[in-house]
Amino acid sequence: MSTASVEALVDGLQAIVGPAHVSTTPPDRVAYARDLWPRSQLDRLAGEPPRLPTAIAWPADTAQVAEVVALCRATRTPIVPFGAGSGVCGGTLPVRRGLVLDLKRLRRVRRLAAEDGVIEVEAGHNGERLERWLAHRGLTLGHFPSSILCSTVGGWVAARSAGQCSSRYGKIEDMVVDLEVVTGDGQVRRTPRVDAGGFDWNGVFVGSEGTLGVITSATLKVHPEPRARAFRGWQVPDIQAGLTVMRRAMQAGLRPAVLRLYDPLDTLMVGSDGDKKAGGGPLHTLKQGLLGQGSGGGALRWILSHPRLGNGAVNLLPAPCLLVTVSEGEPGEARATDDALAAFAREVGAKDLGEGPGRAWLAHRYDVSYKQSGIYRKGAFVDTFEVATTWDKVAALYAAVREAAGRHVLVMAHFSHAYPGGCSIYFTFAGAAPDASAMRDRYDAAWQAGLDTALGAGAAIAHHHGVGLSRRSHMGPAHGDARRWFDALKATLDPDGIMNPGKVFGEAP
Amino acid sequence: MSALEVHRKAILNCSFCPKLCRFACPVAEAEARETVTPWGLMVLVDDVRRGRRPVDSDAAEAWAHCTGCGRCTQVCKHDNPVFEVLKTARSLAVAAGVAPQAPQAWSLAPLAVAPGEPGGPVQVLVGRAAPEVIADTLAVLEAAGHHPLGPPALPLPPGWRRGAEVGAPLALPAGAFEGAHTLITLDAADAAALKQHPAARRAKVLHWVQAVEGRLPEPTAPVLSGDALYLDSCRLGRGLGVYDAPRRLLAALLGGQVREAIMHREEGGCCGAEAGYAALDHSGPGRVAQDAVADAPDLPVVIADPTCAAHLAPHTGRRVYPLARLLARALVARAPHPEKHLEEPVP
Amino acid sequence: MSWTSVDDPQLGVCQRADAGARLVEPLDAAGLAQLLGEYRGAFTPTVGPPPDPGGRDRVWVDLSPFSGVGPVTDGALAVQAGGAATWGAVEGHLAAEGLTLGPVPGALWDEPLYVTLARGARRRPSPRFGELLDNLLAVKAALPGGGLTRSAVTPRRATGPDLARGLLGAGHRAGIPVSVHLQAWPRSPVTAWRAVGFAGWAEALHGGVAALHGGARPAWWRFAAQGDRVVCLAGFAGEAGLARFDEAMGGHPLDPGLARALGDEVFGPGVAAHPLGAAWSGPVSEAIGRAEVGSEIWDLRPEGVTVLGAATGPDPGWASLADAALGVLEGGP
Ligand SMILES: Cc1cc2nc3c(=O)[nH]c(=O)nc-3n(C[C@H](O)[C@H](O)[C@H](O)COP(=O)(O)OP(=O)(O)OC[C@H]3O[C@@H](n4cnc5c(N)ncnc54)[C@H](O)[C@@H]3O)c2cc1C
Ligand code: SF4
Ligand code: SF4
């Protein structure tokens, strides 16, 4: 953009949102140049200058959003909607520069109709603050992504988010009743409720990652806060046995809030593994390192630079795994669910570890993200890679991804977000290399291997982190000509192609 | 080693962190701006540390967007001392001559002291509270048996405490509190700063609430007839760990209940007044204040620190009472309609 | 060469075309995709010969090749069915394997899956087994203008907008589903019935919501006004919170035989036709005002209910947007 056109854009924006709510200062442009995609972090460590947005604007309400979209249409300025930038796929990177539109000033609760089981809340509302606001009133959304502390309602909807209790409350798409959207043509629209039939516009905007329009508010389902919780940890003989418990529970129509099965390495890391001990030696070092403990980091870097050895050592871990369950609701339901889960667990020979693991999980449900800093600080990297598939393929997919990505990174996983038909596998990749550029190569290789393997296995290449830039390469193969549907929607809703260009499917061929 | 290198671990913790305290930072929430999240502020510090950007006025301006409330550190599982790092960064900006002017000027305003017998054993640092609030607090202290009250032997140099918060520390002369065994402050921030200060080493430092708790007569009638929202001031709560005493004092003054913000006590936010933030020509400090009282839109607001009360009242348009005012009214509870006395706005 | 006239079909991809190619039957999914890619006029899907062939401007595409059902994936209980299979055929296939889709509304029994998807019918009165579309694990469709969509068989749509759902409610203009995967469940027969009477709609619906919050999950239920009372009939299968239903529902118990009689019908063909789609949907509080004598409530959920018989048409703004997007799609790649 020429200086003159930047000035014109900024003038126009200032006229809409007020001078205090537009910025082109270097600190703001740097802060908005990335989200929490670890690849961007590695770029930063490698000293690669980020691609900066031209400007950032903070609209106050839907009308201002609509005016900004109209201005950007007129000036052909790309718009990147921005929630809290907690996305981990590069969804907010301004790859075509342009305007980053931060929605967080839209943070009002517009309507709470507890008797109708819904709340309408603006897109920029922070998740944790919303959940506390609801809890104050004896309600909950039941949506607890690990990023709840640092993400927004609009980001959840746009990136098809899943919370830790999705097996009971559903993913975000199961919670949306209707949406207010400013589509790329500048129109303010409210999606129709889909109860009775007809075209499912909610399904179109959920997961659209800002490519079709700006979500300005969402009507979501709310539930009474659970009055009771039953916690349990089980040591299951192996992964397959744990998966069997999860599958049978969901197919029996149970709705546990949490069903979370850790693989042997993740079990070791979680530490509530009954009688298993890491002892000393490399696994202990690894555990300490991954937990961000211990000083230096040399041992951690060494292990993560030799992933085959590390993964090989993990193969020697005992097979038993930790399965954490939390059942909640009215006391009767929580109890009945817990009892039924216990019956399924006993059938596979699981050992009851009591309430401890479940309670520990709840108390530390968001803490794992703190480990990230320690690992990067010690010169290594970590990322997560989640996929989903049907029960018949889960174990094989797990093994295949471990095998393929395990050549490049240390791999561990847990299995969660269970449905009657299958579940998601949430892999953690950790790696190291002598320098930042080699780290990027290793990182890219691991992702490529993971995505190729998931695609080859007929699995979904993501479960809830979205596409952004990190999965874009595999969207075509994953969806075939369905991309034409996307292009048709895009042409209709965003005729000038200004909405988050380059994301999800990338530019039309 | 650069001054920032001392904080390397803390800086890296934040810059590699997925913004886990973003919901808790009152400034980040009110301004809705990534740059002023603890993460954003610290990434900027890290860029300076790595030599990737200069300490310039843009960076210094961003670093001014922190009230030092300590909520991030309280949430953070690393206990990351964000404000400590920012104080260092601010001092680099001051040294480079690029720090914003308003917070500097704010820090240089003189600190008032109560009149009284020179060099007395109990001294009261009244800060910059409004005269009525000073009078009320002194009356309450008096009723609690703290007398004689006396000023320090030496005048305090301007900016002695707040200077450090904006990056320009000014030393307090040794012997400033010679002869005092108890130092009482009106603002908790002053108490916290004094506790760190060598000049006050020998004295017991108390916030006025600590000095009066349990020493006042029971009020004869409620001073406010209904409920009131009690806000923890961040320096009194998180800073000094004083949560229950002001609530007990307030409860005795109300016809109704002490009501709480959704995030309160250890989780309480901040009103936006401190560390030079309120001096910025920016809408943020006002919005922080509005957020602080938003959970109970219809209730009067009570807070123990006069600086907080003075910041909250004009920005929120709400009835905001310094706790000392209500206590002083209880002491003189002669009025048939006690709330009438309180209708005048709080300075 | 493109198929521009009904007299000029690419017969290579068809197993059958009648005189003038007004009724073509594609060989397979790829053949259908190619037909749709080459023929840019209006077409109507059918299964077998159309009841009324209509004029020469109309082409019928016979989807009989996509009527098969099976196999069922082990473990995941995902049943694969051709888009032209009927719900009844799928349920019949599953019954033989000890599985079920859950209650299939009688009106859908003989309807091919592609028709239901094209109508966008998504609800059914089954808290236990969920909406019809919660049970849709994958759809593969031939698109107007050509091409085949692909989608992993997965419990939840995971990346990007839900393009499979683009098919829903868009008529067949959005594409023709050639293969669908549906979630099946272990067949658990209805073992308990309940009939509960209420003084009015408000009590009945609030009772129903309280029961759901309490954890009750009837395999099916319905609420209908009968005389001066409202009756809820419900059937339970497996561990589905019967005790919690009894605790939370309120009202006064009636003879469970009422529910049982209806339940036998719900699980099989022949129950009174249900006009899915011709209904009003909205929040519970509004539904209470709308439901009158003679009303029936379909699929009560805490955040919304469907009142039968009180249809509201599609929103015109959205309808024209859908129309525009479909136009782009039909224009081909
Ligand atoms: C530590 C950590 C843990 C995480 N755990 C989870 C988890 O458990 N579950 C989960 O689902 N995700 C998780 N994530 C990923 C991320 O938090 C989610 O994708 C979240 O939904 C993003 O919300 P956000 O507000 O930060 O959106 P952003 O990151 O700002 O944006 C995400 C995408 O949505 C678009 N967008 C944002 N707001 C709007 C809007 N209003 N209108 C239109 N488009 C918009 C953006 O353009 C971008 O493409 C995690 C991330 C981190 C860092
Ligand atoms: S203070 Fe702690 S939680 Fe906040 S950004 Fe820094 S490391 Fe993360
Ligand atoms: S000290 Fe308070 S204002 Fe400063 S960054 Fe931390 S939470 Fe924000």
mmCIF file with all atom_site columns, C-alpha atoms in Angstrom, chain B residues 172-301:
data_model
loop_
_atom_site.group_PDB
_atom_site.id
_atom_site.type_symbol
_atom_site.label_atom_id
_atom_site.label_alt_id
_atom_site.label_comp_id
_atom_site.label_asym_id
_atom_site.label_entity_id
_atom_site.label_seq_id
_atom_site.pdbx_PDB_ins_code
_atom_site.Cartn_x
_atom_site.Cartn_y
_atom_site.Cartn_z
_atom_site.occupancy
_atom_site.B_iso_or_equiv
_atom_site.pdbx_formal_charge
_atom_site.auth_seq_id
_atom_site.auth_comp_id
_atom_site.auth_asym_id
_atom_site.auth_atom_id
_atom_site.pdbx_PDB_model_num
ATOM 1   C CA . LEU B 1 172 ? 14.583  8.971   50.652 1.00 0.00 ? 172 LEU B CA 1
ATOM 2   C CA . PRO B 1 173 ? 17.140  10.643  52.897 1.00 0.00 ? 173 PRO B CA 1
ATOM 3   C CA . ALA B 1 174 ? 18.450  8.375   55.599 1.00 0.00 ? 174 ALA B CA 1
ATOM 4   C CA . GLY B 1 175 ? 16.909  9.372   58.885 1.00 0.00 ? 175 GLY B CA 1
ATOM 5   C CA . ALA B 1 176 ? 13.697  10.548  57.328 1.00 0.00 ? 176 ALA B CA 1
ATOM 6   C CA . PHE B 1 177 ? 11.684  8.718   59.958 1.00 0.00 ? 177 PHE B CA 1
ATOM 7   C CA . GLU B 1 178 ? 14.078  9.066   62.857 1.00 0.00 ? 178 GLU B CA 1
ATOM 8   C CA . GLY B 1 179 ? 12.251  8.590   66.123 1.00 0.00 ? 179 GLY B CA 1
ATOM 9   C CA . ALA B 1 180 ? 9.098   7.050   64.686 1.00 0.00 ? 180 ALA B CA 1
ATOM 10  C CA . HIS B 1 181 ? 8.089   3.580   65.861 1.00 0.00 ? 181 HIS B CA 1
ATOM 11  C CA . THR B 1 182 ? 4.921   3.432   63.802 1.00 0.00 ? 182 THR B CA 1
ATOM 12  C CA . LEU B 1 183 ? 4.345   4.762   60.314 1.00 0.00 ? 183 LEU B CA 1
ATOM 13  C CA . ILE B 1 184 ? 0.777   4.814   59.122 1.00 0.00 ? 184 ILE B CA 1
ATOM 14  C CA . THR B 1 185 ? -0.143  5.451   55.522 1.00 0.00 ? 185 THR B CA 1
ATOM 15  C CA . LEU B 1 186 ? -3.433  6.295   53.882 1.00 0.00 ? 186 LEU B CA 1
ATOM 16  C CA . ASP B 1 187 ? -2.589  4.509   50.659 1.00 0.00 ? 187 ASP B CA 1
ATOM 17  C CA . ALA B 1 188 ? -1.469  0.905   50.732 1.00 0.00 ? 188 ALA B CA 1
ATOM 18  C CA . ALA B 1 189 ? 1.003   1.630   47.940 1.00 0.00 ? 189 ALA B CA 1
ATOM 19  C CA . ASP B 1 190 ? 2.848   3.946   50.311 1.00 0.00 ? 190 ASP B CA 1
ATOM 20  C CA . ALA B 1 191 ? 2.913   1.290   53.006 1.00 0.00 ? 191 ALA B CA 1
ATOM 21  C CA . ALA B 1 192 ? 4.250   -1.276  50.554 1.00 0.00 ? 192 ALA B CA 1
ATOM 22  C CA . ALA B 1 193 ? 6.937   1.124   49.366 1.00 0.00 ? 193 ALA B CA 1
ATOM 23  C CA . LEU B 1 194 ? 7.925   2.116   52.903 1.00 0.00 ? 194 LEU B CA 1
ATOM 24  C CA . LYS B 1 195 ? 8.284   -1.500  53.906 1.00 0.00 ? 195 LYS B CA 1
ATOM 25  C CA . GLN B 1 196 ? 10.947  -1.862  51.244 1.00 0.00 ? 196 GLN B CA 1
ATOM 26  C CA . HIS B 1 197 ? 12.665  1.369   52.180 1.00 0.00 ? 197 HIS B CA 1
ATOM 27  C CA . PRO B 1 198 ? 15.824  1.461   54.316 1.00 0.00 ? 198 PRO B CA 1
ATOM 28  C CA . ALA B 1 199 ? 14.748  4.763   55.841 1.00 0.00 ? 199 ALA B CA 1
ATOM 29  C CA . ALA B 1 200 ? 11.741  3.074   57.432 1.00 0.00 ? 200 ALA B CA 1
ATOM 30  C CA . ARG B 1 201 ? 13.601  -0.004  58.551 1.00 0.00 ? 201 ARG B CA 1
ATOM 31  C CA . ARG B 1 202 ? 13.139  0.536   62.253 1.00 0.00 ? 202 ARG B CA 1
ATOM 32  C CA . ALA B 1 203 ? 9.478   1.459   62.193 1.00 0.00 ? 203 ALA B CA 1
ATOM 33  C CA . LYS B 1 204 ? 6.349   -0.648  62.041 1.00 0.00 ? 204 LYS B CA 1
ATOM 34  C CA . VAL B 1 205 ? 4.560   0.250   58.819 1.00 0.00 ? 205 VAL B CA 1
ATOM 35  C CA . LEU B 1 206 ? 0.779   -0.008  58.802 1.00 0.00 ? 206 LEU B CA 1
ATOM 36  C CA . HIS B 1 207 ? -1.968  0.842   56.425 1.00 0.00 ? 207 HIS B CA 1
ATOM 37  C CA . TRP B 1 208 ? -4.558  2.894   58.302 1.00 0.00 ? 208 TRP B CA 1
ATOM 38  C CA . VAL B 1 209 ? -7.064  0.030   58.118 1.00 0.00 ? 209 VAL B CA 1
ATOM 39  C CA . GLN B 1 210 ? -4.624  -2.201  59.952 1.00 0.00 ? 210 GLN B CA 1
ATOM 40  C CA . ALA B 1 211 ? -4.082  0.542   62.488 1.00 0.00 ? 211 ALA B CA 1
ATOM 41  C CA . VAL B 1 212 ? -7.757  0.955   63.362 1.00 0.00 ? 212 VAL B CA 1
ATOM 42  C CA . GLU B 1 213 ? -9.157  -2.536  63.030 1.00 0.00 ? 213 GLU B CA 1
ATOM 43  C CA . GLY B 1 214 ? -10.593 -3.773  66.299 1.00 0.00 ? 214 GLY B CA 1
ATOM 44  C CA . ARG B 1 215 ? -9.983  -0.438  68.004 1.00 0.00 ? 215 ARG B CA 1
ATOM 45  C CA . LEU B 1 216 ? -13.103 1.501   67.036 1.00 0.00 ? 216 LEU B CA 1
ATOM 46  C CA . PRO B 1 217 ? -16.389 1.711   68.904 1.00 0.00 ? 217 PRO B CA 1
ATOM 47  C CA . GLU B 1 218 ? -19.336 -0.132  67.364 1.00 0.00 ? 218 GLU B CA 1
ATOM 48  C CA . PRO B 1 219 ? -21.395 2.244   65.211 1.00 0.00 ? 219 PRO B CA 1
ATOM 49  C CA . THR B 1 220 ? -24.800 3.005   66.659 1.00 0.00 ? 220 THR B CA 1
ATOM 50  C CA . ALA B 1 221 ? -26.651 2.994   63.350 1.00 0.00 ? 221 ALA B CA 1
ATOM 51  C CA . PRO B 1 222 ? -25.915 2.070   59.742 1.00 0.00 ? 222 PRO B CA 1
ATOM 52  C CA . VAL B 1 223 ? -24.211 4.767   57.746 1.00 0.00 ? 223 VAL B CA 1
ATOM 53  C CA . LEU B 1 224 ? -25.417 3.359   54.440 1.00 0.00 ? 224 LEU B CA 1
ATOM 54  C CA . SER B 1 225 ? -28.851 1.815   54.544 1.00 0.00 ? 225 SER B CA 1
ATOM 55  C CA . GLY B 1 226 ? -28.489 -0.897  51.899 1.00 0.00 ? 226 GLY B CA 1
ATOM 56  C CA . ASP B 1 227 ? -25.813 -3.056  50.283 1.00 0.00 ? 227 ASP B CA 1
ATOM 57  C CA . ALA B 1 228 ? -22.499 -1.731  49.056 1.00 0.00 ? 228 ALA B CA 1
ATOM 58  C CA . LEU B 1 229 ? -19.869 -3.092  46.709 1.00 0.00 ? 229 LEU B CA 1
ATOM 59  C CA . TYR B 1 230 ? -16.516 -3.411  48.415 1.00 0.00 ? 230 TYR B CA 1
ATOM 60  C CA . LEU B 1 231 ? -13.545 -3.262  46.077 1.00 0.00 ? 231 LEU B CA 1
ATOM 61  C CA . ASP B 1 232 ? -10.152 -4.541  47.081 1.00 0.00 ? 232 ASP B CA 1
ATOM 62  C CA . SER B 1 233 ? -7.523  -2.045  46.213 1.00 0.00 ? 233 SER B CA 1
ATOM 63  C CA . CYS B 1 234 ? -4.757  -4.086  44.615 1.00 0.00 ? 234 CYS B CA 1
ATOM 64  C CA . ARG B 1 235 ? -2.024  -2.626  46.834 1.00 0.00 ? 235 ARG B CA 1
ATOM 65  C CA . LEU B 1 236 ? -3.944  -3.292  50.043 1.00 0.00 ? 236 LEU B CA 1
ATOM 66  C CA . GLY B 1 237 ? -5.170  -6.757  49.084 1.00 0.00 ? 237 GLY B CA 1
ATOM 67  C CA . ARG B 1 238 ? -2.523  -8.419  46.980 1.00 0.00 ? 238 ARG B CA 1
ATOM 68  C CA . GLY B 1 239 ? 0.147   -6.013  48.185 1.00 0.00 ? 239 GLY B CA 1
ATOM 69  C CA . LEU B 1 240 ? -0.322  -6.221  51.944 1.00 0.00 ? 240 LEU B CA 1
ATOM 70  C CA . GLY B 1 241 ? -2.635  -9.221  52.167 1.00 0.00 ? 241 GLY B CA 1
ATOM 71  C CA . VAL B 1 242 ? -5.340  -7.194  53.928 1.00 0.00 ? 242 VAL B CA 1
ATOM 72  C CA . TYR B 1 243 ? -8.730  -8.516  52.852 1.00 0.00 ? 243 TYR B CA 1
ATOM 73  C CA . ASP B 1 244 ? -10.878 -9.159  55.885 1.00 0.00 ? 244 ASP B CA 1
ATOM 74  C CA . ALA B 1 245 ? -10.260 -6.073  58.007 1.00 0.00 ? 245 ALA B CA 1
ATOM 75  C CA . PRO B 1 246 ? -11.856 -3.538  55.651 1.00 0.00 ? 246 PRO B CA 1
ATOM 76  C CA . ARG B 1 247 ? -14.774 -5.882  55.000 1.00 0.00 ? 247 ARG B CA 1
ATOM 77  C CA . ARG B 1 248 ? -15.395 -6.242  58.723 1.00 0.00 ? 248 ARG B CA 1
ATOM 78  C CA . LEU B 1 249 ? -15.197 -2.500  59.195 1.00 0.00 ? 249 LEU B CA 1
ATOM 79  C CA . LEU B 1 250 ? -17.593 -1.914  56.328 1.00 0.00 ? 250 LEU B CA 1
ATOM 80  C CA . ALA B 1 251 ? -20.047 -4.621  57.337 1.00 0.00 ? 251 ALA B CA 1
ATOM 81  C CA . ALA B 1 252 ? -20.620 -2.822  60.626 1.00 0.00 ? 252 ALA B CA 1
ATOM 82  C CA . LEU B 1 253 ? -21.544 0.361   58.748 1.00 0.00 ? 253 LEU B CA 1
ATOM 83  C CA . LEU B 1 254 ? -24.135 -1.083  56.389 1.00 0.00 ? 254 LEU B CA 1
ATOM 84  C CA . GLY B 1 255 ? -27.825 -1.682  56.757 1.00 0.00 ? 255 GLY B CA 1
ATOM 85  C CA . GLY B 1 256 ? -27.399 -4.311  54.054 1.00 0.00 ? 256 GLY B CA 1
ATOM 86  C CA . GLN B 1 257 ? -24.640 -6.632  52.970 1.00 0.00 ? 257 GLN B CA 1
ATOM 87  C CA . VAL B 1 258 ? -21.084 -6.209  51.768 1.00 0.00 ? 258 VAL B CA 1
ATOM 88  C CA . ARG B 1 259 ? -21.278 -7.297  48.151 1.00 0.00 ? 259 ARG B CA 1
ATOM 89  C CA . GLU B 1 260 ? -18.396 -8.561  46.095 1.00 0.00 ? 260 GLU B CA 1
ATOM 90  C CA . ALA B 1 261 ? -17.210 -8.124  42.535 1.00 0.00 ? 261 ALA B CA 1
ATOM 91  C CA . ILE B 1 262 ? -17.124 -11.384 40.576 1.00 0.00 ? 262 ILE B CA 1
ATOM 92  C CA . MET B 1 263 ? -13.349 -11.361 40.874 1.00 0.00 ? 263 MET B CA 1
ATOM 93  C CA . HIS B 1 264 ? -12.452 -10.222 44.370 1.00 0.00 ? 264 HIS B CA 1
ATOM 94  C CA . ARG B 1 265 ? -9.990  -10.692 47.199 1.00 0.00 ? 265 ARG B CA 1
ATOM 95  C CA . GLU B 1 266 ? -6.855  -12.357 45.747 1.00 0.00 ? 266 GLU B CA 1
ATOM 96  C CA . GLU B 1 267 ? -8.476  -12.227 42.326 1.00 0.00 ? 267 GLU B CA 1
ATOM 97  C CA . GLY B 1 268 ? -9.533  -8.609  42.555 1.00 0.00 ? 268 GLY B CA 1
ATOM 98  C CA . GLY B 1 269 ? -8.555  -6.349  39.696 1.00 0.00 ? 269 GLY B CA 1
ATOM 99  C CA . CYS B 1 270 ? -7.444  -2.764  39.853 1.00 0.00 ? 270 CYS B CA 1
ATOM 100 C CA . CYS B 1 271 ? -9.052  0.641   39.571 1.00 0.00 ? 271 CYS B CA 1
ATOM 101 C CA . GLY B 1 272 ? -6.389  1.964   37.215 1.00 0.00 ? 272 GLY B CA 1
ATOM 102 C CA . ALA B 1 273 ? -5.022  4.696   39.455 1.00 0.00 ? 273 ALA B CA 1
ATOM 103 C CA . GLU B 1 274 ? -1.475  3.628   40.161 1.00 0.00 ? 274 GLU B CA 1
ATOM 104 C CA . ALA B 1 275 ? 2.016   3.496   38.702 1.00 0.00 ? 275 ALA B CA 1
ATOM 105 C CA . GLY B 1 276 ? 1.540   6.527   36.521 1.00 0.00 ? 276 GLY B CA 1
ATOM 106 C CA . TYR B 1 277 ? -1.015  4.834   34.313 1.00 0.00 ? 277 TYR B CA 1
ATOM 107 C CA . ALA B 1 278 ? -3.824  7.193   35.306 1.00 0.00 ? 278 ALA B CA 1
ATOM 108 C CA . ALA B 1 279 ? -1.703  10.143  34.284 1.00 0.00 ? 279 ALA B CA 1
ATOM 109 C CA . LEU B 1 280 ? -1.649  9.045   30.643 1.00 0.00 ? 280 LEU B CA 1
ATOM 110 C CA . ASP B 1 281 ? -3.741  10.984  28.204 1.00 0.00 ? 281 ASP B CA 1
ATOM 111 C CA . HIS B 1 282 ? -5.629  7.869   27.249 1.00 0.00 ? 282 HIS B CA 1
ATOM 112 C CA . SER B 1 283 ? -9.091  6.429   27.738 1.00 0.00 ? 283 SER B CA 1
ATOM 113 C CA . GLY B 1 284 ? -7.675  3.230   29.257 1.00 0.00 ? 284 GLY B CA 1
ATOM 114 C CA . PRO B 1 285 ? -7.467  4.348   32.895 1.00 0.00 ? 285 PRO B CA 1
ATOM 115 C CA . GLY B 1 286 ? -11.108 5.418   32.826 1.00 0.00 ? 286 GLY B CA 1
ATOM 116 C CA . ARG B 1 287 ? -12.190 2.146   31.298 1.00 0.00 ? 287 ARG B CA 1
ATOM 117 C CA . VAL B 1 288 ? -10.233 0.178   33.877 1.00 0.00 ? 288 VAL B CA 1
ATOM 118 C CA . ALA B 1 289 ? -12.177 2.069   36.542 1.00 0.00 ? 289 ALA B CA 1
ATOM 119 C CA . GLN B 1 290 ? -15.493 1.351   34.841 1.00 0.00 ? 290 GLN B CA 1
ATOM 120 C CA . ASP B 1 291 ? -14.688 -2.346  34.604 1.00 0.00 ? 291 ASP B CA 1
ATOM 121 C CA . ALA B 1 292 ? -13.768 -2.429  38.270 1.00 0.00 ? 292 ALA B CA 1
ATOM 122 C CA . VAL B 1 293 ? -17.278 -1.446  39.352 1.00 0.00 ? 293 VAL B CA 1
ATOM 123 C CA . ALA B 1 294 ? -19.241 -3.077  36.537 1.00 0.00 ? 294 ALA B CA 1
ATOM 124 C CA . ASP B 1 295 ? -20.406 -6.170  38.389 1.00 0.00 ? 295 ASP B CA 1
ATOM 125 C CA . ALA B 1 296 ? -22.809 -4.303  40.652 1.00 0.00 ? 296 ALA B CA 1
ATOM 126 C CA . PRO B 1 297 ? -24.136 -1.426  38.558 1.00 0.00 ? 297 PRO B CA 1
ATOM 127 C CA . ASP B 1 298 ? -26.624 -0.144  41.114 1.00 0.00 ? 298 ASP B CA 1
ATOM 128 C CA . LEU B 1 299 ? -24.647 -0.219  44.313 1.00 0.00 ? 299 LEU B CA 1
ATOM 129 C CA . PRO B 1 300 ? -22.519 2.390   46.015 1.00 0.00 ? 300 PRO B CA 1
ATOM 130 C CA . VAL B 1 301 ? -18.845 1.516   45.905 1.00 0.00 ? 301 VAL B CA 1
#
